[in-house]
Amino acid sequence: MLPRDVIDLRSDANTLPTAAMRDAMMRASIGDDQYGEDPSVNALEARVAALLGKESAVFVASGTMANQVALRVLTRPGDEVVVGGEAHVLWHETGAAAANAGVQIKPVGTTGLFTADQFRAATHPRGHMVFPPTGLVVIENTHNRGGGLVFPHADTLAICTAADQLGIATLLDGARLFNAACATGLAVSELAQPFRMAWIALSKGLGCPAGSVLAGSAADIAAARRVRRMFGGAMRQIGFLAAAGLYALDHQVTRLGEDHANARALAERLAASPAFDVDLGTVQTNIVIARLAPDAPDAATLVARARAAGVLIFQFGPRMIRATTYLGIDRRACLEAGEVLVAAAKRG
Ligand SMILES: *Cc1c(COP(=O)(O)O)cnc(C)c1O
């Protein structure tokens, strides 16, 4: 158990449902989702399909499951999957892409971003004697390990156009798609439009306890429902979770700009200290990545000292930390955390 008054900046997945969301969950109409009889799940799936401009959608337990189900639907074993450098699907899914879909992953570019030229150069056609055929390209928007970077929409359009020409499927990892929409002013439907499949997380900035929703054509989503069952992810009366998602879409999307402003305030405080190296240009949404200066303590030491002082952050590398802002972390908490981190990064 954590002390009650810690400031937890480890992940925007640490959101807790608000009282009003809990209320909406308790009042949910429910049924057996495996028979398509849960009205709340059906409403959520229809809502997300419409939001993302796709024909159909399916609720899945997590963002990892959304990626894994999509990989299974869109690739064949032995395919290669092109992703941006340090993609979630490569770094944070315990090798699942190889285990579940039998694919290998080829990262291109750094910081998660890449261009259509880099994409084209990384692809191989089906039917070559030796090269693994490229079956899929995944774009992460915003990019987690890139520090919440927004994927430039012009690059998305160029990459997806190239993929269509080459017969390569396209997937949008939209764990933080609403953050990208907030930062760019583009609608999530526009951001998702170029992709064959796209998904959003309910459990990160939107503030729900669990769940992601994967959208695509009716045929792809029918295939995804079968894979979800194969992976043990078909559940029953999950209308409680869907009701949280519907509540979040109604009430907790427009506030994401507050998280972005709070992340910037924290980043500016760290950048003002010689102990941290923060590229403020990369602080576009709700994630702050900071490197420790050469004479500052290492990340493990900083994380431990900050924890002792009541601030939780995530170690992202030997000399790199990540902090995220989200519902429930207000400006005062960010400023306080900034002071704690600056003090903890003093030498000695
Ligand atoms: C968190 C995250 C996921 C996985 O979501 P889980 O619900 O934690 O499984 C996938 N992609 C990105 C970019 C993420 O940040």
Coordinates of N, CA and C in Angstrom, one line a residue, residues 9-98:
L9 N 3.3 10.1 -10.1 CA 3.5 10.6 -11.5 C 4.0 9.4 -12.4
R10 N 3.9 8.2 -11.8 CA 4.5 7.1 -12.6 C 3.9 6.8 -13.9
S11 N 2.5 6.8 -13.9 CA 1.8 6.5 -15.2 C 0.5 7.1 -15.2
D12 N 0.0 7.6 -16.3 CA -1.3 8.1 -16.4 C -2.3 6.9 -16.4
A13 N -1.8 5.7 -16.3 CA -2.7 4.5 -16.1 C -3.1 4.4 -14.6
N14 N -2.5 5.3 -13.8 CA -2.8 5.2 -12.3 C -4.0 6.1 -11.9
T15 N -4.7 6.6 -12.9 CA -6.0 7.3 -12.7 C -6.9 6.5 -11.8
L16 N -7.7 7.1 -10.9 CA -8.7 6.4 -10.2 C -10.1 7.0 -10.6
P17 N -11.1 6.1 -10.7 CA -12.4 6.6 -11.1 C -12.9 7.7 -10.1
T18 N -13.5 8.7 -10.6 CA -14.1 9.8 -9.8 C -15.4 9.2 -9.2
A19 N -15.9 10.0 -8.2 CA -17.2 9.5 -7.6 C -18.3 9.5 -8.6
A20 N -18.3 10.4 -9.6 CA -19.3 10.4 -10.6 C -19.2 9.2 -11.5
M21 N -17.9 8.9 -11.8 CA -17.7 7.7 -12.7 C -18.1 6.4 -12.0
R22 N -17.8 6.3 -10.7 CA -18.2 5.1 -9.9 C -19.8 5.0 -9.9
D23 N -20.4 6.1 -9.8 CA -21.9 6.2 -9.8 C -22.4 5.6 -11.2
A24 N -21.8 6.1 -12.3 CA -22.2 5.7 -13.6 C -22.0 4.2 -13.7
M25 N -20.9 3.7 -13.2 CA -20.6 2.3 -13.3 C -21.7 1.5 -12.5
M26 N -22.0 1.9 -11.3 CA -23.0 1.2 -10.5 C -24.4 1.1 -11.2
R27 N -24.7 2.2 -11.9 CA -26.0 2.2 -12.5 C -26.1 1.5 -13.9
A28 N -24.9 1.0 -14.4 CA -24.8 0.4 -15.7 C -25.9 -0.7 -16.0
S29 N -26.5 -0.7 -17.2 CA -27.2 -1.9 -17.5 C -26.2 -2.9 -18.1
I30 N -26.4 -4.2 -17.7 CA -25.4 -5.2 -18.1 C -26.1 -6.4 -18.7
G31 N -25.2 -7.2 -19.3 CA -25.7 -8.5 -19.9 C -24.5 -9.3 -20.2
D32 N -24.7 -10.4 -21.0 CA -23.5 -11.2 -21.3 C -22.9 -10.7 -22.6
D33 N -21.7 -10.2 -22.5 CA -21.1 -9.6 -23.6 C -20.7 -10.6 -24.7
Q34 N -20.4 -11.8 -24.3 CA -20.0 -12.9 -25.3 C -21.2 -13.2 -26.2
Y35 N -22.4 -13.0 -25.7 CA -23.5 -13.1 -26.6 C -23.9 -11.8 -27.3
G36 N -23.1 -10.8 -27.1 CA -23.5 -9.4 -27.6 C -24.7 -8.8 -26.9
E37 N -24.9 -9.2 -25.7 CA -26.1 -8.8 -24.9 C -25.9 -7.8 -23.8
D38 N -24.7 -7.2 -23.8 CA -24.4 -6.2 -22.8 C -24.7 -4.8 -23.4
P39 N -25.8 -4.2 -23.0 CA -26.2 -2.9 -23.7 C -25.1 -1.8 -23.5
S40 N -24.4 -1.8 -22.3 CA -23.4 -0.8 -22.1 C -22.2 -1.0 -23.0
V41 N -21.8 -2.3 -23.1 CA -20.7 -2.6 -24.0 C -21.0 -2.3 -25.5
N42 N -22.2 -2.6 -25.9 CA -22.7 -2.4 -27.2 C -22.7 -0.9 -27.5
A43 N -23.2 -0.1 -26.5 CA -23.2 1.4 -26.7 C -21.8 1.9 -26.8
L44 N -20.9 1.4 -26.0 CA -19.5 1.9 -26.0 C -18.8 1.6 -27.3
E45 N -19.0 0.3 -27.8 CA -18.4 -0.1 -29.0 C -18.9 0.8 -30.2
A46 N -20.2 1.0 -30.2 CA -20.8 1.8 -31.3 C -20.2 3.2 -31.3
R47 N -20.2 3.7 -30.0 CA -19.7 5.1 -29.8 C -18.2 5.3 -30.3
V48 N -17.4 4.3 -29.9 CA -16.0 4.4 -30.3 C -15.8 4.2 -31.8
A49 N -16.6 3.3 -32.4 CA -16.5 3.1 -33.8 C -16.8 4.4 -34.6
A50 N -17.9 5.0 -34.1 CA -18.3 6.3 -34.7 C -17.2 7.4 -34.5
L51 N -16.7 7.4 -33.3 CA -15.6 8.4 -33.0 C -14.4 8.3 -33.9
L52 N -14.0 7.0 -34.1 CA -12.8 6.8 -34.9 C -13.1 6.6 -36.4
G53 N -14.4 6.8 -36.8 CA -14.8 6.7 -38.2 C -14.6 5.3 -38.8
K54 N -14.9 4.3 -37.9 CA -14.8 2.9 -38.4 C -16.1 2.2 -38.4
E55 N -16.2 1.1 -39.0 CA -17.5 0.4 -39.1 C -17.9 -0.2 -37.8
S56 N -16.9 -0.7 -37.1 CA -17.2 -1.6 -35.9 C -16.1 -1.5 -34.9
A57 N -16.4 -1.9 -33.7 CA -15.3 -1.9 -32.6 C -15.6 -3.0 -31.6
V58 N -14.5 -3.3 -30.9 CA -14.6 -4.3 -29.8 C -13.9 -3.9 -28.6
F59 N -14.5 -4.1 -27.4 CA -13.9 -3.8 -26.1 C -12.9 -4.9 -25.8
V60 N -11.7 -4.5 -25.4 CA -10.7 -5.4 -25.0 C -10.1 -5.0 -23.6
A61 N -9.5 -6.0 -22.9 CA -9.1 -5.8 -21.5 C -8.1 -4.7 -21.3
S62 N -7.2 -4.5 -22.3 CA -6.1 -3.6 -22.1 C -5.6 -3.1 -23.4
G63 N -4.7 -2.2 -23.4 CA -4.0 -1.7 -24.6 C -3.1 -2.8 -25.2
T64 N -2.5 -3.5 -24.3 CA -1.6 -4.6 -24.8 C -2.5 -5.6 -25.6
M65 N -3.7 -5.9 -25.0 CA -4.5 -6.9 -25.8 C -5.0 -6.3 -27.1
A66 N -5.2 -5.0 -27.1 CA -5.6 -4.4 -28.4 C -4.5 -4.5 -29.4
N67 N -3.3 -4.3 -29.0 CA -2.2 -4.4 -30.0 C -2.1 -5.9 -30.4
Q68 N -2.1 -6.8 -29.4 CA -1.9 -8.2 -29.7 C -3.0 -8.8 -30.6
V69 N -4.3 -8.4 -30.3 CA -5.4 -8.9 -31.1 C -5.2 -8.4 -32.6
A70 N -4.9 -7.1 -32.7 CA -4.7 -6.5 -34.0 C -3.6 -7.2 -34.8
L71 N -2.5 -7.5 -34.1 CA -1.3 -8.1 -34.7 C -1.8 -9.4 -35.3
R72 N -2.6 -10.2 -34.5 CA -3.0 -11.5 -34.9 C -4.0 -11.4 -36.2
V73 N -4.8 -10.3 -36.2 CA -5.8 -10.2 -37.3 C -5.1 -9.7 -38.5
L74 N -4.0 -8.9 -38.4 CA -3.5 -8.2 -39.6 C -2.2 -8.8 -40.1
T75 N -1.7 -9.8 -39.5 CA -0.4 -10.4 -40.0 C -0.5 -11.9 -40.1
R76 N 0.5 -12.5 -40.7 CA 0.7 -13.9 -40.7 C 2.0 -14.3 -40.0
P77 N 2.1 -15.5 -39.4 CA 3.4 -15.8 -38.8 C 4.6 -15.7 -39.8
G78 N 5.7 -15.1 -39.3 CA 6.8 -14.9 -40.1 C 6.9 -13.5 -40.8
D79 N 5.8 -12.8 -40.7 CA 5.8 -11.4 -41.2 C 6.7 -10.5 -40.3
E80 N 7.1 -9.4 -41.0 CA 7.8 -8.4 -40.2 C 6.8 -7.2 -40.0
V81 N 6.9 -6.6 -38.9 CA 6.0 -5.4 -38.5 C 6.9 -4.2 -38.3
V82 N 6.7 -3.2 -39.1 CA 7.5 -2.0 -38.9 C 6.9 -1.1 -37.9
V83 N 7.7 -0.6 -37.0 CA 7.2 0.3 -35.9 C 8.2 1.4 -35.7
G84 N 7.8 2.5 -35.1 CA 8.8 3.6 -34.7 C 9.7 3.1 -33.6
G85 N 10.9 3.6 -33.5 CA 11.8 3.2 -32.5 C 11.2 3.3 -31.1
E86 N 11.5 2.3 -30.3 CA 11.0 2.2 -28.9 C 9.5 2.2 -28.8
A87 N 8.9 1.5 -29.8 CA 7.4 1.4 -29.7 C 7.0 0.5 -28.5
H88 N 5.8 0.8 -28.0 CA 5.3 0.0 -26.9 C 5.2 -1.5 -27.3
V89 N 4.8 -1.8 -28.5 CA 4.6 -3.2 -28.9 C 5.9 -3.9 -29.0
L90 N 7.0 -3.2 -29.0 CA 8.3 -3.8 -29.0 C 8.9 -3.9 -27.6
W91 N 8.7 -2.8 -26.8 CA 9.4 -2.7 -25.5 C 8.6 -3.2 -24.3
H92 N 7.3 -3.0 -24.4 CA 6.6 -3.1 -23.1 C 5.5 -4.3 -23.2
E93 N 5.6 -5.2 -24.1 CA 4.6 -6.3 -24.1 C 5.2 -7.7 -24.0
T94 N 6.3 -7.7 -23.2 CA 7.0 -9.0 -22.8 C 7.2 -10.0 -24.0
G95 N 7.5 -9.4 -25.1 CA 7.7 -10.3 -26.3 C 6.5 -11.0 -26.9
A96 N 5.3 -10.4 -26.6 CA 4.1 -11.0 -27.0 C 3.9 -11.1 -28.5
A97 N 4.4 -10.1 -29.2 CA 4.2 -10.1 -30.7 C 4.8 -11.4 -31.3
A98 N 6.0 -11.8 -30.8 CA 6.6 -13.1 -31.3 C 5.8 -14.3 -30.8

